[in-house]
PDB file of N, CA and C in Angstrom:
ATOM      1  N   UNK X 118     135.970  46.975 104.174  1.00 86.00           N
ATOM      2  CA  UNK X 118     134.868  47.198 105.095  1.00 86.00           C
ATOM      3  C   UNK X 118     133.818  46.114 105.009  1.00 86.00           C
ATOM      4  N   UNK X 119     133.718  45.432 103.877  1.00 92.00           N
ATOM      5  CA  UNK X 119     132.658  44.445 103.709  1.00 92.00           C
ATOM      6  C   UNK X 119     133.041  43.037 104.161  1.00 92.00           C
ATOM      7  N   UNK X 120     134.331  42.776 104.365  1.00 96.00           N
ATOM      8  CA  UNK X 120     134.774  41.442 104.793  1.00 96.00           C
ATOM      9  C   UNK X 120     134.149  41.135 106.148  1.00 96.00           C
ATOM     10  N   UNK X 121     133.552  39.937 106.238  1.00 95.00           N
ATOM     11  CA  UNK X 121     132.888  39.516 107.460  1.00 95.00           C
ATOM     12  C   UNK X 121     131.390  39.778 107.462  1.00 95.00           C
ATOM     13  N   UNK X 122     130.914  40.595 106.545  1.00 96.00           N
ATOM     14  CA  UNK X 122     129.475  40.880 106.458  1.00 96.00           C
ATOM     15  C   UNK X 122     128.796  39.866 105.550  1.00 96.00           C
ATOM     16  N   UNK X 123     127.508  39.662 105.745  1.00 95.00           N
ATOM     17  CA  UNK X 123     126.708  38.812 104.877  1.00 95.00           C
ATOM     18  C   UNK X 123     125.800  39.717 104.058  1.00 95.00           C
ATOM     19  N   UNK X 124     125.878  39.566 102.728  1.00 95.00           N
ATOM     20  CA  UNK X 124     125.130  40.422 101.810  1.00 95.00           C
ATOM     21  C   UNK X 124     124.231  39.590 100.910  1.00 95.00           C
ATOM     22  N   UNK X 125     123.138  40.189 100.464  1.00 95.00           N
ATOM     23  CA  UNK X 125     122.274  39.564  99.474  1.00 95.00           C
ATOM     24  C   UNK X 125     122.905  39.769  98.103  1.00 95.00           C
ATOM     25  N   UNK X 126     123.015  38.690  97.324  1.00 95.00           N
ATOM     26  CA  UNK X 126     123.658  38.734  96.017  1.00 95.00           C
ATOM     27  C   UNK X 126     122.726  38.124  94.974  1.00 95.00           C
ATOM     28  N   UNK X 127     122.529  38.820  93.854  1.00 95.00           N
ATOM     29  CA  UNK X 127     121.774  38.290  92.722  1.00 95.00           C
ATOM     30  C   UNK X 127     122.764  37.575  91.815  1.00 95.00           C
ATOM     31  N   UNK X 128     122.529  36.294  91.563  1.00 93.00           N
ATOM     32  CA  UNK X 128     123.433  35.482  90.738  1.00 93.00           C
ATOM     33  C   UNK X 128     123.264  35.889  89.281  1.00 93.00           C
ATOM     34  N   UNK X 129     124.391  36.275  88.630  1.00 94.00           N
ATOM     35  CA  UNK X 129     124.341  36.749  87.250  1.00 94.00           C
ATOM     36  C   UNK X 129     124.854  35.751  86.227  1.00 94.00           C
ATOM     37  N   UNK X 130     125.965  35.051  86.548  1.00 92.00           N
ATOM     38  CA  UNK X 130     126.598  34.192  85.549  1.00 92.00           C
ATOM     39  C   UNK X 130     127.671  33.331  86.205  1.00 92.00           C
ATOM     40  N   UNK X 131     128.160  32.350  85.439  1.00 88.00           N
ATOM     41  CA  UNK X 131     129.352  31.639  85.929  1.00 88.00           C
ATOM     42  C   UNK X 131     130.513  32.633  85.993  1.00 88.00           C
ATOM     43  N   UNK X 132     131.431  32.420  86.911  1.00 84.00           N
ATOM     44  CA  UNK X 132     132.600  33.285  87.027  1.00 84.00           C
ATOM     45  C   UNK X 132     133.435  33.226  85.754  1.00 84.00           C
ATOM     46  N   UNK X 133     134.001  34.348  85.351  1.00 84.00           N
ATOM     47  CA  UNK X 133     134.838  34.403  84.144  1.00 84.00           C
ATOM     48  C   UNK X 133     136.163  33.689  84.341  1.00 84.00           C
ATOM     49  N   UNK X 134     136.650  33.606  85.567  1.00 84.00           N
ATOM     50  CA  UNK X 134     137.971  33.039  85.824  1.00 84.00           C
ATOM     51  C   UNK X 134     137.966  31.634  86.412  1.00 84.00           C
ATOM     52  N   UNK X 135     136.825  31.187  86.941  1.00 85.00           N
ATOM     53  CA  UNK X 135     136.786  29.888  87.607  1.00 85.00           C
ATOM     54  C   UNK X 135     135.432  29.223  87.346  1.00 85.00           C
ATOM     55  N   UNK X 136     135.440  28.109  86.621  1.00 81.00           N
ATOM     56  CA  UNK X 136     134.200  27.413  86.260  1.00 81.00           C
ATOM     57  C   UNK X 136     133.464  26.850  87.468  1.00 81.00           C
ATOM     58  N   UNK X 137     134.139  26.722  88.600  1.00 87.00           N
ATOM     59  CA  UNK X 137     133.515  26.206  89.818  1.00 87.00           C
ATOM     60  C   UNK X 137     132.894  27.319  90.664  1.00 87.00           C
ATOM     61  N   UNK X 138     132.831  28.523  90.127  1.00 90.00           N
ATOM     62  CA  UNK X 138     132.310  29.676  90.862  1.00 90.00           C
ATOM     63  C   UNK X 138     131.221  30.372  90.050  1.00 90.00           C
ATOM     64  N   UNK X 139     130.367  31.089  90.759  1.00 92.00           N
ATOM     65  CA  UNK X 139     129.394  31.974  90.137  1.00 92.00           C
ATOM     66  C   UNK X 139     129.757  33.401  90.483  1.00 92.00           C
ATOM     67  N   UNK X 140     129.300  34.329  89.659  1.00 94.00           N
ATOM     68  CA  UNK X 140     129.465  35.755  89.919  1.00 94.00           C
ATOM     69  C   UNK X 140     128.088  36.375  90.075  1.00 94.00           C
ATOM     70  N   UNK X 141     127.994  37.318  90.974  1.00 95.00           N
ATOM     71  CA  UNK X 141     126.739  38.020  91.182  1.00 95.00           C
ATOM     72  C   UNK X 141     127.016  39.426  91.662  1.00 95.00           C
ATOM     73  N   UNK X 142     125.950  40.183  91.898  1.00 97.00           N
ATOM     74  CA  UNK X 142     126.096  41.571  92.350  1.00 97.00           C
ATOM     75  C   UNK X 142     125.280  41.802  93.615  1.00 97.00           C
ATOM     76  N   UNK X 143     125.868  42.605  94.483  1.00 95.00           N
ATOM     77  CA  UNK X 143     125.177  43.000  95.706  1.00 95.00           C
ATOM     78  C   UNK X 143     124.205  44.132  95.392  1.00 95.00           C
ATOM     79  N   UNK X 144     123.418  44.517  96.378  1.00 92.00           N
ATOM     80  CA  UNK X 144     122.506  45.644  96.189  1.00 92.00           C
ATOM     81  C   UNK X 144     123.271  46.956  96.022  1.00 92.00           C
ATOM     82  N   UNK X 145     124.561  46.977  96.460  1.00 92.00           N
ATOM     83  CA  UNK X 145     125.390  48.175  96.250  1.00 92.00           C
ATOM     84  C   UNK X 145     126.257  48.027  94.996  1.00 92.00           C
ATOM     85  N   UNK X 146     125.896  47.078  94.109  1.00 95.00           N
ATOM     86  CA  UNK X 146     126.490  46.882  92.784  1.00 95.00           C
ATOM     87  C   UNK X 146     127.934  46.388  92.792  1.00 95.00           C
ATOM     88  N   UNK X 147     128.346  45.715  93.842  1.00 96.00           N
ATOM     89  CA  UNK X 147     129.686  45.128  93.897  1.00 96.00           C
ATOM     90  C   UNK X 147     129.636  43.704  93.373  1.00 96.00           C
ATOM     91  N   UNK X 148     130.659  43.304  92.594  1.00 95.00           N
ATOM     92  CA  UNK X 148     130.742  41.951  92.056  1.00 95.00           C
ATOM     93  C   UNK X 148     131.254  41.020  93.155  1.00 95.00           C
ATOM     94  N   UNK X 149     130.584  39.872  93.308  1.00 96.00           N
ATOM     95  CA  UNK X 149     130.987  38.858  94.290  1.00 96.00           C
ATOM     96  C   UNK X 149     131.109  37.524  93.573  1.00 96.00           C
ATOM     97  N   UNK X 150     132.226  36.820  93.793  1.00 94.00           N
ATOM     98  CA  UNK X 150     132.426  35.470  93.276  1.00 94.00           C
ATOM     99  C   UNK X 150     132.323  34.498  94.439  1.00 94.00           C
ATOM    100  N   UNK X 151     131.611  33.371  94.218  1.00 93.00           N
ATOM    101  CA  UNK X 151     131.415  32.392  95.286  1.00 93.00           C
ATOM    102  C   UNK X 151     131.189  31.023  94.681  1.00 93.00           C
ATOM    103  N   UNK X 152     131.378  29.936  95.449  1.00 91.00           N
ATOM    104  CA  UNK X 152     131.271  28.572  94.924  1.00 91.00           C
ATOM    105  C   UNK X 152     129.931  28.291  94.244  1.00 91.00           C
ATOM    106  N   UNK X 153     130.006  27.667  93.079  1.00 78.00           N
ATOM    107  CA  UNK X 153     128.811  27.381  92.275  1.00 78.00           C
ATOM    108  C   UNK X 153     127.887  26.369  92.922  1.00 78.00           C
ATOM    109  N   UNK X 154     128.392  25.471  93.719  1.00 69.00           N
ATOM    110  CA  UNK X 154     127.565  24.434  94.326  1.00 69.00           C
ATOM    111  C   UNK X 154     126.474  25.013  95.220  1.00 69.00           C
ATOM    112  N   UNK X 155     126.644  26.227  95.673  1.00 57.00           N
ATOM    113  CA  UNK X 155     125.686  26.845  96.575  1.00 57.00           C
ATOM    114  C   UNK X 155     124.502  27.481  95.841  1.00 57.00           C
ATOM    115  N   UNK X 156     124.497  27.447  94.519  1.00 57.00           N
ATOM    116  CA  UNK X 156     123.502  28.170  93.737  1.00 57.00           C
ATOM    117  C   UNK X 156     122.644  27.204  92.931  1.00 57.00           C
ATOM    118  N   UNK X 157     121.362  27.492  92.838  1.00 64.00           N
ATOM    119  CA  UNK X 157     120.501  26.654  92.023  1.00 64.00           C
ATOM    120  C   UNK X 157     120.399  27.159  90.594  1.00 64.00           C
ATOM    121  N   UNK X 158     120.327  28.460  90.376  1.00 83.00           N
ATOM    122  CA  UNK X 158     120.237  28.963  89.007  1.00 83.00           C
ATOM    123  C   UNK X 158     120.524  30.464  88.932  1.00 83.00           C
ATOM    124  N   UNK X 159     120.775  30.915  87.711  1.00 89.00           N
ATOM    125  CA  UNK X 159     120.986  32.335  87.442  1.00 89.00           C
ATOM    126  C   UNK X 159     119.700  33.075  87.835  1.00 89.00           C
ATOM    127  N   UNK X 160     119.844  34.216  88.452  1.00 92.00           N
ATOM    128  CA  UNK X 160     118.687  35.004  88.872  1.00 92.00           C
ATOM    129  C   UNK X 160     118.301  34.803  90.320  1.00 92.00           C
ATOM    130  N   UNK X 161     118.837  33.769  90.963  1.00 91.00           N
ATOM    131  CA  UNK X 161     118.551  33.548  92.373  1.00 91.00           C
ATOM    132  C   UNK X 161     119.178  34.642  93.225  1.00 91.00           C
ATOM    133  N   UNK X 162     118.579  34.891  94.367  1.00 92.00           N
ATOM    134  CA  UNK X 162     119.142  35.800  95.358  1.00 92.00           C
ATOM    135  C   UNK X 162     119.634  34.938  96.509  1.00 92.00           C
ATOM    136  N   UNK X 163     120.919  35.043  96.831  1.00 91.00           N
ATOM    137  CA  UNK X 163     121.498  34.233  97.900  1.00 91.00           C
ATOM    138  C   UNK X 163     122.203  35.140  98.910  1.00 91.00           C
ATOM    139  N   UNK X 164     122.269  34.678 100.144  1.00 93.00           N
ATOM    140  CA  UNK X 164     123.037  35.366 101.177  1.00 93.00           C
ATOM    141  C   UNK X 164     124.458  34.868 101.090  1.00 93.00           C
ATOM    142  N   UNK X 165     125.405  35.786 100.968  1.00 94.00           N
ATOM    143  CA  UNK X 165     126.812  35.428 100.811  1.00 94.00           C
ATOM    144  C   UNK X 165     127.633  36.153 101.872  1.00 94.00           C
ATOM    145  N   UNK X 166     128.415  35.382 102.639  1.00 96.00           N
ATOM    146  CA  UNK X 166     129.346  35.974 103.590  1.00 96.00           C
ATOM    147  C   UNK X 166     130.611  36.369 102.834  1.00 96.00           C
ATOM    148  N   UNK X 167     131.014  37.612 102.936  1.00 97.00           N
ATOM    149  CA  UNK X 167     132.200  38.106 102.239  1.00 97.00           C
ATOM    150  C   UNK X 167     133.434  37.681 103.036  1.00 97.00           C
ATOM    151  N   UNK X 168     134.349  36.955 102.365  1.00 97.00           N
ATOM    152  CA  UNK X 168     135.542  36.441 103.044  1.00 97.00           C
ATOM    153  C   UNK X 168     136.828  37.122 102.591  1.00 97.00           C
ATOM    154  N   UNK X 169     136.806  37.825 101.460  1.00 97.00           N
ATOM    155  CA  UNK X 169     138.005  38.499 100.970  1.00 97.00           C
ATOM    156  C   UNK X 169     137.592  39.601  99.998  1.00 97.00           C
ATOM    157  N   UNK X 170     138.420  40.621  99.895  1.00 96.00           N
ATOM    158  CA  UNK X 170     138.152  41.727  98.977  1.00 96.00           C
ATOM    159  C   UNK X 170     139.364  41.943  98.089  1.00 96.00           C
ATOM    160  N   UNK X 171     139.127  41.970  96.784  1.00 93.00           N
ATOM    161  CA  UNK X 171     140.180  42.250  95.819  1.00 93.00           C
ATOM    162  C   UNK X 171     139.962  43.621  95.215  1.00 93.00           C
ATOM    163  N   UNK X 172     140.810  44.015  94.265  1.00 92.00           N
ATOM    164  CA  UNK X 172     140.676  45.348  93.667  1.00 92.00           C
ATOM    165  C   UNK X 172     139.425  45.503  92.800  1.00 92.00           C
ATOM    166  N   UNK X 173     138.919  44.397  92.227  1.00 91.00           N
ATOM    167  CA  UNK X 173     137.773  44.503  91.321  1.00 91.00           C
ATOM    168  C   UNK X 173     136.557  43.696  91.742  1.00 91.00           C
ATOM    169  N   UNK X 174     136.712  42.825  92.737  1.00 93.00           N
ATOM    170  CA  UNK X 174     135.584  42.003  93.158  1.00 93.00           C
ATOM    171  C   UNK X 174     135.786  41.507  94.578  1.00 93.00           C
ATOM    172  N   UNK X 175     134.717  40.929  95.103  1.00 96.00           N
ATOM    173  CA  UNK X 175     134.741  40.334  96.430  1.00 96.00           C
ATOM    174  C   UNK X 175     134.670  38.826  96.286  1.00 96.00           C
ATOM    175  N   UNK X 176     135.172  38.098  97.282  1.00 96.00           N
ATOM    176  CA  UNK X 176     135.031  36.646  97.317  1.00 96.00           C
ATOM    177  C   UNK X 176     134.147  36.310  98.495  1.00 96.00           C
ATOM    178  N   UNK X 177     133.264  35.343  98.283  1.00 96.00           N
ATOM    179  CA  UNK X 177     132.338  35.022  99.347  1.00 96.00           C
ATOM    180  C   UNK X 177     132.041  33.549  99.473  1.00 96.00           C
ATOM    181  N   UNK X 178     131.239  33.250 100.482  1.00 93.00           N
ATOM    182  CA  UNK X 178     130.807  31.886 100.777  1.00 93.00           C
ATOM    183  C   UNK X 178     129.297  31.969 100.989  1.00 93.00           C
ATOM    184  N   UNK X 179     128.542  31.283 100.135  1.00 89.00           N
ATOM    185  CA  UNK X 179     127.086  31.325 100.233  1.00 89.00           C
ATOM    186  C   UNK X 179     126.633  30.694 101.541  1.00 89.00           C
ATOM    187  N   UNK X 180     125.652  31.308 102.156  1.00 85.00           N
ATOM    188  CA  UNK X 180     125.109  30.821 103.414  1.00 85.00           C
ATOM    189  C   UNK X 180     123.985  29.830 103.141  1.00 85.00           C
ATOM    190  N   UNK X 181     123.806  28.844 103.996  1.00 78.00           N
ATOM    191  CA  UNK X 181     122.815  27.780 103.762  1.00 78.00           C
ATOM    192  C   UNK X 181     121.376  28.177 104.055  1.00 78.00           C
ATOM    193  N   UNK X 182     121.002  29.426 103.810  1.00 60.00           N
ATOM    194  CA  UNK X 182     119.642  29.872 104.063  1.00 60.00           C
ATOM    195  C   UNK X 182     118.701  29.522 102.923  1.00 60.00           C
ATOM    196  N   UNK X 183     119.256  29.052 101.807  1.00 52.00           N
ATOM    197  CA  UNK X 183     118.432  28.722 100.645  1.00 52.00           C
ATOM    198  C   UNK X 183     118.332  29.901  99.713  1.00 52.00           C
ATOM    199  N   UNK X 184     118.173  29.597  98.444  1.00 51.00           N
ATOM    200  CA  UNK X 184     118.075  30.637  97.433  1.00 51.00           C
ATOM    201  C   UNK X 184     116.619  30.961  97.175  1.00 51.00           C
ATOM    202  N   UNK X 185     116.377  32.176  96.703  1.00 55.00           N
ATOM    203  CA  UNK X 185     115.026  32.561  96.312  1.00 55.00           C
ATOM    204  C   UNK X 185     115.116  33.244  94.965  1.00 55.00           C
ATOM    205  N   UNK X 186     114.094  33.112  94.190  1.00 49.00           N
ATOM    206  CA  UNK X 186     114.093  33.687  92.859  1.00 49.00           C
ATOM    207  C   UNK X 186     114.010  35.198  92.950  1.00 49.00           C
ATOM    208  N   UNK X 187     114.793  35.885  92.125  1.00 51.00           N
ATOM    209  CA  UNK X 187     114.796  37.348  92.111  1.00 51.00           C
ATOM    210  C   UNK X 187     113.427  37.896  91.706  1.00 51.00           C
ATOM    211  N   UNK X 188     112.689  37.156  90.906  1.00 47.00           N
ATOM    212  CA  UNK X 188     111.376  37.619  90.474  1.00 47.00           C
ATOM    213  C   UNK X 188     110.366  37.602  91.618  1.00 47.00           C
ATOM    214  N   UNK X 189     110.659  36.861  92.687  1.00 44.00           N
ATOM    215  CA  UNK X 189     109.763  36.796  93.830  1.00 44.00           C
ATOM    216  C   UNK X 189     110.257  37.593  95.012  1.00 44.00           C
ATOM    217  N   UNK X 190     111.435  38.202  94.889  1.00 45.00           N
ATOM    218  CA  UNK X 190     111.994  38.993  95.998  1.00 45.00           C
ATOM    219  C   UNK X 190     111.308  40.348  96.033  1.00 45.00           C
ATOM    220  N   UNK X 191     111.077  40.870  97.230  1.00 44.00           N
ATOM    221  CA  UNK X 191     110.459  42.181  97.375  1.00 44.00           C
ATOM    222  C   UNK X 191     111.483  43.234  97.577  1.00 44.00           C
TER     223      UNK X 191
END
C-alpha cells in the first residue's frame, strides 16, 4: 500500500546490509532504506518516495526537498 507514496523519514543509521544506504523510520514506525548520498546526517528528516516493499523493510528514493533537523521539526 505504501509503494508510490512519499513519506517523512527520520534517518537513524547506516543500513546494516548496504554501506551506500541509510536506514530510517517513518512516522508509522516502518523501516526504510534509501541511498546515503541523499542524507546529510543522522537525525535528519527527509522525504522519501517508497519504490519497493519487502517483508521487513521498505526501499525508497529521497526527494530533493532538502533535509531538516529532527530537533527543529514540529
